[in-house]
Amino acid sequence: MQRHLISAADLTRDDAIRILDTAEEMSRVADRPIKKLPTLRGRTIVNLFFEDSTRTRISFEAAEKRLSADVINFSAKGSSVSKGESLKDTAQTLEAMGVDAVVIRHGASGAPYRLANSGWIDAAVVNAGDGTHQHPTQALLDAFTMRRRLVGRDAGLGQDLDGRRITIVGDILHSRVARSNVDLLHTLGAEVTLVAPPTLLPVGIESWPCEISYDLDATLPKSDAVMMLRVQRERMNAAFFPTEREYSRRYGLDGERMARMPEHSIVMHPGPMVRGMEITAEVADSDRCTAIEQVANGVSIRMAVLYLLLGGAVFETKNVPDTLQTRTEEK
Ligand code: NCD
């Protein structure tokens, strides 16, 4: 039994399918004139953002409001964090206000895990991206998008991504999106190939459950989905490739390259896109690019996660350390 969502690697296949199926239900709310369910009325959720975000922050807020929760938005800029306040003191301030869930984005890998297991707060913790480590709701919304597009909207219910071939391209080294996707896609039975310059692959990549390639052109014709990643300059302290032009020429997706992909295949991007770098405007604006769809799907996924964590249902877990077990068990 688990009451936090820290890593995509903690989810069993059944947990993941339950979230995807619940998100399908939640997506129907978006089609109604009044986009609201009373499910989390009287519950308080804090969005604790120590790092910049557009999509993820707005998406969590929309999901929480659609479930009728009371929402408190906290961003480190303009708060006492910039006066030197620690995560512990910030957390205890939130606890004093009686929050039920904390959605946290932090520049330090492991911050959400620390918060969930510290004893500082009693709330459920949802990781909205920690350093270069994990971004589980992004992996879930990506899997949701792939399942809809590659398996089918209604036919997909209860299904995984068995045998689907997914290629993830770009700055794998700094990408929590890549890590989370590899974990979840593997659990869902997909075959993942990572394509990147050798300098943008992490040490120990051989132990990840995926293939590695340095040749984008050879990989494209064998891909059902191609996920392009942004080069995360804010996490770089050295030169990882000669020039931007050289990077785009070898690892960027343009119209000519996209034409090598099978007709049914899709182009994905978690955003923010740097047009002209990893993806050309032509590809970003094409019908095959699901970037905007991914944003819409993100709201349904986050509604499903918050509903399952706070609404009483629990995830079965695999490989979850004792410290991650629910605190209610201890009581
Ligand atoms: C990503 C992130 O913040 O990890 N974006 C997102 O959540 N949609 C990827 C990125 O910043 O490039």
Short mmCIF file of C-alpha atoms and ligand atoms in Angstrom, two decimals:
data_model
loop_
_atom_site.label_atom_id
_atom_site.label_comp_id
_atom_site.label_asym_id
_atom_site.label_seq_id
_atom_site.Cartn_x
_atom_site.Cartn_y
_atom_site.Cartn_z
CA MET A 1 0.00 0.00 0.00
CA GLN A 2 1.44 3.36 -0.98
CA ARG A 3 0.10 6.83 -0.50
CA HIS A 4 2.72 8.87 -2.33
CA LEU A 5 3.77 9.03 -5.98
CA ILE A 6 7.52 9.58 -6.01
CA SER A 7 8.85 7.49 -8.90
CA ALA A 8 7.44 5.82 -12.01
CA ALA A 9 9.58 2.83 -11.03
CA ASP A 10 7.37 2.26 -7.96
CA LEU A 11 4.28 1.57 -10.08
CA THR A 12 3.26 -1.99 -10.89
CA ARG A 13 1.63 -2.72 -14.25
CA ASP A 14 -1.74 -2.90 -12.47
CA ASP A 15 -1.21 0.46 -10.71
CA ALA A 16 -0.28 2.08 -14.01
CA ILE A 17 -3.25 0.59 -15.91
CA ARG A 18 -5.58 1.64 -13.10
CA ILE A 19 -4.31 5.23 -13.36
CA LEU A 20 -4.59 5.23 -17.19
CA ASP A 21 -8.11 3.81 -17.10
CA THR A 22 -9.18 6.27 -14.37
CA ALA A 23 -7.72 9.10 -16.46
CA GLU A 24 -9.95 8.00 -19.38
CA GLU A 25 -12.95 8.45 -17.06
CA MET A 26 -11.62 11.81 -15.88
CA SER A 27 -11.14 13.03 -19.45
CA ARG A 28 -14.89 12.86 -19.97
CA VAL A 29 -15.29 15.64 -17.39
CA ALA A 30 -13.39 17.95 -19.77
CA ASP A 31 -16.11 17.41 -22.39
CA ARG A 32 -18.85 18.67 -20.07
CA PRO A 33 -20.03 22.29 -19.98
CA ILE A 34 -19.26 22.36 -16.22
CA LYS A 35 -15.85 20.74 -15.81
CA LYS A 36 -16.06 19.81 -12.14
CA LEU A 37 -16.47 16.78 -9.85
CA PRO A 38 -17.16 17.12 -6.10
CA THR A 39 -14.71 14.30 -5.23
CA LEU A 40 -12.07 16.26 -3.28
CA ARG A 41 -14.33 18.89 -1.75
CA GLY A 42 -12.94 20.02 1.60
CA ARG A 43 -9.45 18.67 0.84
CA THR A 44 -6.51 21.06 0.64
CA ILE A 45 -3.68 20.59 -1.86
CA VAL A 46 -0.52 22.69 -1.96
CA ASN A 47 1.49 23.10 -5.14
CA LEU A 48 5.04 23.62 -3.90
CA PHE A 49 7.20 24.76 -6.82
CA PHE A 50 10.89 25.44 -6.18
CA GLU A 51 11.70 25.26 -9.91
CA ASP A 52 10.20 26.98 -12.94
CA SER A 53 7.25 25.33 -14.61
CA THR A 54 4.46 26.27 -17.00
CA ARG A 55 2.59 23.14 -18.08
CA THR A 56 3.04 20.98 -14.99
CA ARG A 57 2.01 23.69 -12.51
CA ILE A 58 -1.03 24.83 -14.48
CA SER A 59 -2.03 21.26 -15.18
CA PHE A 60 -1.93 20.20 -11.50
CA GLU A 61 -3.89 23.31 -10.55
CA ALA A 62 -6.55 22.62 -13.20
CA ALA A 63 -6.78 18.96 -12.09
CA GLU A 64 -7.16 19.93 -8.41
CA LYS A 65 -9.83 22.52 -9.18
CA ARG A 66 -11.76 20.10 -11.39
CA LEU A 67 -11.89 17.75 -8.41
CA SER A 68 -13.14 20.65 -6.20
CA ALA A 69 -10.09 20.66 -3.88
CA ASP A 70 -8.97 23.86 -2.14
CA VAL A 71 -5.72 24.85 -3.85
CA ILE A 72 -2.77 26.77 -2.43
CA ASN A 73 -0.02 27.76 -4.86
CA PHE A 74 3.45 28.29 -3.50
CA SER A 75 6.43 29.24 -5.59
CA ALA A 76 9.84 29.60 -4.01
CA LYS A 77 10.45 32.92 -5.73
CA GLY A 78 8.88 35.60 -3.57
CA SER A 79 8.54 33.26 -0.54
CA SER A 80 10.66 32.90 2.60
CA VAL A 81 12.69 30.24 0.76
CA SER A 82 14.56 33.12 -0.87
CA LYS A 83 15.32 34.32 2.68
CA GLY A 84 17.01 30.98 3.38
CA GLU A 85 14.15 28.94 4.84
CA SER A 86 14.71 25.18 4.63
CA LEU A 87 12.48 22.51 3.07
CA LYS A 88 11.79 21.23 6.59
CA ASP A 89 10.54 24.58 7.90
CA THR A 90 8.51 25.15 4.75
CA ALA A 91 6.96 21.67 5.10
CA GLN A 92 6.13 22.20 8.75
CA THR A 93 4.42 25.47 7.90
CA LEU A 94 2.25 23.58 5.44
CA GLU A 95 1.55 20.84 7.97
CA ALA A 96 0.38 23.46 10.46
CA MET A 97 -2.19 24.54 7.88
CA GLY A 98 -3.53 21.00 7.61
CA VAL A 99 -2.84 20.19 3.98
CA ASP A 100 -3.92 16.79 2.60
CA ALA A 101 -1.50 16.60 -0.32
CA VAL A 102 1.67 18.32 -1.45
CA VAL A 103 2.63 18.46 -5.11
CA ILE A 104 6.33 19.26 -5.16
CA ARG A 105 8.79 20.27 -7.89
CA HIS A 106 12.35 20.72 -6.70
CA GLY A 107 15.79 21.18 -8.29
CA ALA A 108 17.32 18.57 -5.98
CA SER A 109 16.87 14.91 -6.92
CA GLY A 110 15.33 13.14 -3.93
CA ALA A 111 13.54 16.15 -2.37
CA PRO A 112 10.01 14.64 -2.73
CA TYR A 113 11.25 11.31 -1.30
CA ARG A 114 12.73 13.18 1.67
CA LEU A 115 9.49 15.07 2.22
CA ALA A 116 7.40 11.88 2.05
CA ASN A 117 9.61 9.98 4.48
CA SER A 118 10.74 12.68 6.85
CA GLY A 119 7.91 12.60 9.34
CA TRP A 120 7.68 16.40 8.85
CA ILE A 121 4.26 16.16 7.29
CA ASP A 122 1.37 13.74 7.18
CA ALA A 123 0.16 14.69 3.69
CA ALA A 124 0.38 12.60 0.52
CA VAL A 125 3.32 13.67 -1.62
CA VAL A 126 3.24 13.80 -5.42
CA ASN A 127 6.50 14.34 -7.28
CA ALA A 128 6.08 16.96 -10.02
CA GLY A 129 9.73 16.66 -11.09
CA ASP A 130 12.87 16.43 -8.93
CA GLY A 131 16.23 17.43 -10.41
CA THR A 132 17.34 14.94 -13.05
CA HIS A 133 15.62 12.07 -11.23
CA GLN A 134 11.89 11.49 -11.81
CA HIS A 135 8.71 13.06 -13.18
CA PRO A 136 6.15 10.25 -12.81
CA THR A 137 3.00 12.12 -13.86
CA GLN A 138 4.76 13.15 -17.10
CA ALA A 139 5.52 9.49 -17.87
CA LEU A 140 1.90 8.60 -17.11
CA LEU A 141 0.48 11.30 -19.39
CA ASP A 142 2.91 10.24 -22.13
CA ALA A 143 1.82 6.59 -21.77
CA PHE A 144 -1.82 7.73 -21.81
CA THR A 145 -1.20 9.66 -25.06
CA MET A 146 0.58 6.68 -26.64
CA ARG A 147 -2.13 4.26 -25.61
CA ARG A 148 -4.85 6.46 -27.07
CA ARG A 149 -2.98 7.01 -30.32
CA LEU A 150 -1.37 3.59 -30.81
CA VAL A 151 -3.91 1.22 -29.23
CA GLY A 152 -7.17 3.17 -29.40
CA ARG A 153 -9.26 5.26 -27.04
CA ASP A 154 -11.92 2.78 -25.94
CA ALA A 155 -10.15 -0.35 -27.17
CA GLY A 156 -7.23 0.69 -24.97
CA LEU A 157 -9.01 0.31 -21.61
CA GLY A 158 -7.27 -2.29 -19.48
CA GLN A 159 -4.44 -2.56 -22.06
CA ASP A 160 -0.72 -1.88 -21.79
CA LEU A 161 1.73 -0.89 -24.55
CA ASP A 162 2.97 -4.40 -25.26
CA GLY A 163 5.49 -4.47 -28.12
CA ARG A 164 5.10 -0.80 -29.06
CA ARG A 165 8.44 0.68 -30.13
CA ILE A 166 9.21 4.01 -28.50
CA THR A 167 12.28 6.13 -29.32
CA ILE A 168 13.41 8.88 -26.93
CA VAL A 169 15.86 11.38 -28.43
CA GLY A 170 18.14 14.04 -26.95
CA ASP A 171 19.46 15.10 -23.56
CA ILE A 172 18.90 11.85 -21.67
CA LEU A 173 21.61 12.75 -19.13
CA HIS A 174 19.66 15.63 -17.57
CA SER A 175 16.15 14.34 -18.26
CA ARG A 176 13.83 13.17 -15.50
CA VAL A 177 11.26 12.72 -18.28
CA ALA A 178 13.48 10.12 -19.99
CA ARG A 179 14.15 8.23 -16.74
CA SER A 180 10.48 8.12 -15.80
CA ASN A 181 9.43 7.10 -19.28
CA VAL A 182 11.96 4.27 -19.51
CA ASP A 183 10.73 2.89 -16.17
CA LEU A 184 7.02 3.12 -16.96
CA LEU A 185 7.22 2.04 -20.61
CA HIS A 186 9.22 -1.02 -19.58
CA THR A 187 6.56 -1.88 -16.98
CA LEU A 188 3.90 -1.48 -19.68
CA GLY A 189 5.69 -3.85 -22.08
CA ALA A 190 6.97 -1.33 -24.64
CA GLU A 191 10.40 -1.55 -26.30
CA VAL A 192 12.36 1.64 -25.70
CA THR A 193 15.36 2.92 -27.67
CA LEU A 194 17.32 5.97 -26.50
CA VAL A 195 19.11 8.07 -29.12
CA ALA A 196 21.62 10.69 -27.96
CA PRO A 197 25.19 11.86 -28.36
CA PRO A 198 27.41 9.72 -26.08
CA THR A 199 28.13 12.80 -23.93
CA LEU A 200 24.42 13.16 -23.11
CA LEU A 201 23.95 9.60 -21.85
CA PRO A 202 24.37 8.93 -18.11
CA VAL A 203 26.97 6.61 -16.62
CA GLY A 204 25.42 3.19 -15.96
CA ILE A 205 22.91 3.44 -18.83
CA GLU A 206 23.71 -0.20 -19.73
CA SER A 207 21.65 -1.33 -16.77
CA TRP A 208 18.52 0.54 -17.94
CA PRO A 209 15.84 -1.68 -19.51
CA CYS A 210 16.24 -0.21 -23.03
CA GLU A 211 18.39 -0.13 -26.18
CA ILE A 212 20.87 2.64 -27.03
CA SER A 213 21.54 4.02 -30.52
CA TYR A 214 23.59 6.91 -31.89
CA ASP A 215 21.87 6.79 -35.28
CA LEU A 216 18.55 8.60 -35.38
CA ASP A 217 17.95 7.95 -39.10
CA ALA A 218 18.25 4.19 -38.65
CA THR A 219 15.87 4.19 -35.65
CA LEU A 220 13.05 6.33 -37.06
CA PRO A 221 11.56 3.76 -39.51
CA LYS A 222 11.21 1.29 -36.60
CA SER A 223 9.43 3.67 -34.21
CA ASP A 224 5.75 3.87 -33.30
CA ALA A 225 6.41 7.04 -31.28
CA VAL A 226 9.40 9.39 -31.25
CA MET A 227 9.78 11.56 -28.16
CA MET A 228 12.01 14.61 -28.59
CA LEU A 229 13.65 16.11 -25.49
CA ARG A 230 14.88 19.64 -24.86
CA VAL A 231 18.59 20.18 -24.25
CA GLN A 232 18.53 21.25 -20.58
CA ARG A 233 21.06 24.06 -20.60
CA GLU A 234 20.13 25.13 -17.07
CA ARG A 235 21.52 21.83 -15.75
CA MET A 236 24.74 21.94 -17.82
CA ASN A 237 28.08 23.12 -16.51
CA ALA A 238 30.18 22.16 -19.51
CA ALA A 239 30.02 21.86 -23.32
CA PHE A 240 28.37 18.56 -24.21
CA PHE A 241 28.38 19.04 -27.99
CA PRO A 242 30.30 21.29 -30.43
CA THR A 243 27.57 23.67 -31.63
CA GLU A 244 23.78 23.90 -31.67
CA ARG A 245 23.83 23.52 -35.43
CA GLU A 246 25.81 20.32 -35.22
CA TYR A 247 23.41 18.98 -32.55
CA SER A 248 20.32 19.78 -34.65
CA ARG A 249 21.86 18.26 -37.75
CA ARG A 250 22.43 14.91 -36.02
CA TYR A 251 19.74 14.73 -33.37
CA GLY A 252 17.06 17.24 -34.39
CA LEU A 253 13.77 16.22 -35.99
CA ASP A 254 12.86 18.03 -39.22
CA GLY A 255 10.26 17.35 -41.91
CA GLU A 256 12.62 15.25 -44.00
CA ARG A 257 13.44 12.97 -41.07
CA MET A 258 9.81 12.75 -39.97
CA ALA A 259 8.97 11.40 -43.45
CA ARG A 260 11.05 8.30 -42.59
CA MET A 261 8.74 7.42 -39.74
CA PRO A 262 5.93 4.87 -40.31
CA GLU A 263 2.65 6.51 -41.33
CA HIS A 264 0.85 5.70 -38.04
CA SER A 265 3.66 6.90 -35.80
CA ILE A 266 3.56 10.04 -33.65
CA VAL A 267 6.00 12.75 -32.56
CA MET A 268 5.90 13.62 -28.86
CA HIS A 269 7.45 16.41 -26.78
CA PRO A 270 6.96 17.12 -23.06
CA GLY A 271 7.54 20.87 -23.61
CA PRO A 272 8.96 23.41 -23.44
CA MET A 273 10.05 23.02 -27.10
CA VAL A 274 13.02 24.91 -28.44
CA ARG A 275 11.98 25.27 -32.06
CA GLY A 276 14.92 25.06 -34.42
CA MET A 277 17.01 23.07 -31.92
CA GLU A 278 15.59 19.59 -31.20
CA ILE A 279 12.48 20.05 -33.36
CA THR A 280 11.69 22.27 -36.36
CA ALA A 281 8.55 24.44 -36.43
CA GLU A 282 7.30 22.32 -39.35
CA VAL A 283 7.34 19.16 -37.20
CA ALA A 284 6.09 20.90 -34.03
CA ASP A 285 3.07 22.27 -35.90
CA SER A 286 2.30 19.09 -37.86
CA ASP A 287 -0.70 16.83 -37.16
CA ARG A 288 1.64 14.07 -36.05
CA CYS A 289 2.99 16.09 -33.12
CA THR A 290 1.04 15.40 -29.91
CA ALA A 291 2.62 18.12 -27.71
CA ILE A 292 -0.69 19.97 -27.14
CA GLU A 293 -2.63 16.73 -26.70
CA GLN A 294 -0.09 15.69 -24.05
CA VAL A 295 -0.86 18.88 -22.10
CA ALA A 296 -4.61 18.19 -22.20
CA ASN A 297 -4.03 14.56 -21.21
CA GLY A 298 -1.86 15.75 -18.32
CA VAL A 299 -4.92 17.22 -16.58
CA SER A 300 -6.80 13.89 -16.79
CA ILE A 301 -3.77 11.95 -15.51
CA ARG A 302 -3.25 14.32 -12.56
CA MET A 303 -6.95 14.14 -11.70
CA ALA A 304 -6.67 10.34 -11.70
CA VAL A 305 -3.54 10.32 -9.52
CA LEU A 306 -4.96 12.76 -6.96
CA TYR A 307 -8.28 10.96 -6.92
CA LEU A 308 -6.63 7.57 -6.35
CA LEU A 309 -4.22 8.89 -3.70
CA LEU A 310 -6.72 11.02 -1.77
CA GLY A 311 -9.99 9.39 -2.65
CA GLY A 312 -9.28 6.24 -0.69
CA ALA A 313 -8.05 3.84 -3.38
CA VAL A 314 -4.45 2.74 -2.99
CA PHE A 315 -1.72 1.58 -5.32
CA GLU A 316 -0.23 -1.85 -5.00
CA THR A 317 3.47 -1.32 -5.09
CA LYS A 318 6.58 -3.12 -6.15
CA ASN A 319 10.04 -2.61 -4.71
CA VAL A 320 8.83 0.01 -2.32
CA PRO A 321 11.14 0.47 0.65
CA ASP A 322 9.54 0.10 4.08
CA THR A 323 9.88 3.82 4.60
CA LEU A 324 7.48 4.37 1.72
CA GLN A 325 4.70 2.37 3.31
CA THR A 326 1.72 4.34 4.42
CA ARG A 327 1.96 6.14 7.69
CA THR A 328 -1.64 5.32 8.46
CA GLU A 329 -0.49 1.73 8.92
CA GLU A 330 1.77 2.88 11.71
CA LYS A 331 -1.04 4.59 13.56
C1 NCD B 1 10.04 18.80 -18.53
C2 NCD B 1 10.56 18.96 -17.13
O1 NCD B 1 10.36 19.99 -16.47
O2 NCD B 1 11.17 18.00 -16.68
N1 NCD B 1 8.92 19.55 -18.85
C3 NCD B 1 7.70 19.26 -18.32
O3 NCD B 1 7.53 18.92 -17.18
N2 NCD B 1 6.65 19.37 -19.16
C4 NCD B 1 11.09 18.80 -19.55
C5 NCD B 1 11.92 20.03 -19.79
O4 NCD B 1 12.00 20.95 -18.97
O5 NCD B 1 12.56 20.08 -20.85
#
